[in-house]
mmCIF file of C-alpha atoms in Angstrom:
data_model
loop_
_atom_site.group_PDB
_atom_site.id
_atom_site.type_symbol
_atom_site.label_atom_id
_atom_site.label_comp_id
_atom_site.label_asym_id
_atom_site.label_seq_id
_atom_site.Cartn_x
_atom_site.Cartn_y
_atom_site.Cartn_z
ATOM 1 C CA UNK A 1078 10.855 1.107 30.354
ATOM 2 C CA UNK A 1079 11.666 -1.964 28.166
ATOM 3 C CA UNK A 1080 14.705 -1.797 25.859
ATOM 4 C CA UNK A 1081 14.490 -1.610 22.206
ATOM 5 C CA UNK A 1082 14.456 -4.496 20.156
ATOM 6 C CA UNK A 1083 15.378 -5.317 16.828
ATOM 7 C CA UNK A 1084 12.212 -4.516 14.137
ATOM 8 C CA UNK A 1085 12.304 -7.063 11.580
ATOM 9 C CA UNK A 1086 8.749 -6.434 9.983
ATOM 10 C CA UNK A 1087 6.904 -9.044 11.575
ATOM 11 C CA UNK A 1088 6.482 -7.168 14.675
ATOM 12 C CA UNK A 1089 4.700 -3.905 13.791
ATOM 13 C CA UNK A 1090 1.482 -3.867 14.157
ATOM 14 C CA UNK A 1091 -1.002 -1.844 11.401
ATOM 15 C CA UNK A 1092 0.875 -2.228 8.361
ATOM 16 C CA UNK A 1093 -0.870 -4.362 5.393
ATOM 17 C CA UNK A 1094 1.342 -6.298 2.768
ATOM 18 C CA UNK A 1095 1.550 -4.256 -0.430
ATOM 19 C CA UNK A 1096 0.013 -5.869 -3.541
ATOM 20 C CA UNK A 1097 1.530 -5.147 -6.779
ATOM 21 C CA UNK A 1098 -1.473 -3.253 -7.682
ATOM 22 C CA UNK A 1099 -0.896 -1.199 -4.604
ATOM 23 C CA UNK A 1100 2.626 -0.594 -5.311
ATOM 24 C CA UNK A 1101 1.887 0.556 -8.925
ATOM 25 C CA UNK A 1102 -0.877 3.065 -7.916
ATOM 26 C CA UNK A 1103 1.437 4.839 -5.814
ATOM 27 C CA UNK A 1104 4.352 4.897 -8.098
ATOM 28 C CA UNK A 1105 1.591 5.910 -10.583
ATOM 29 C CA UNK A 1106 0.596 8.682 -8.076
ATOM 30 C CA UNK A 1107 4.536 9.746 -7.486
ATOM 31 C CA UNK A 1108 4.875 10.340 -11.251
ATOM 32 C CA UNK A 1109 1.372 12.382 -11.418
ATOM 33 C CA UNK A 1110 2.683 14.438 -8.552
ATOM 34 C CA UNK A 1111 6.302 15.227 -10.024
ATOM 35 C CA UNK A 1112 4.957 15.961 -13.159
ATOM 36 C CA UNK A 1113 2.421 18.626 -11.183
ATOM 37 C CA UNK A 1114 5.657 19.581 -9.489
ATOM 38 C CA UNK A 1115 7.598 20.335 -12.649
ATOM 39 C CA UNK A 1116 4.438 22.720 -13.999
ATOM 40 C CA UNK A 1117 5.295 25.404 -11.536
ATOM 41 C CA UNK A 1118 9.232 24.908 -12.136
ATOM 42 C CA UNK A 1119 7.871 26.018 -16.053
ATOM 43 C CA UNK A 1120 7.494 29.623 -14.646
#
């Protein structure tokens, strides 16, 4: 078994750069789902 090394980002494998348009489409997504969230809290 090979010892753990350091990750510093460059290493791992399957991960694509985030664009800002990504980045905004998921923060866009986080606020659609809390606000979903908060319509049950309503009850």
């Amino acid at each position: 078994m090979s010892e753990a090394k350091p990750q510093d980002g460059s290493t791992v494998k399957g991960y694509r750069t985030l664009t800002a348009g990504d980045i905004e489409r998921m923060n866009r997504l986080k606020g659609v789902s809390r606000h979903f969230c908060s319509l049950f809290d309503t009850e």
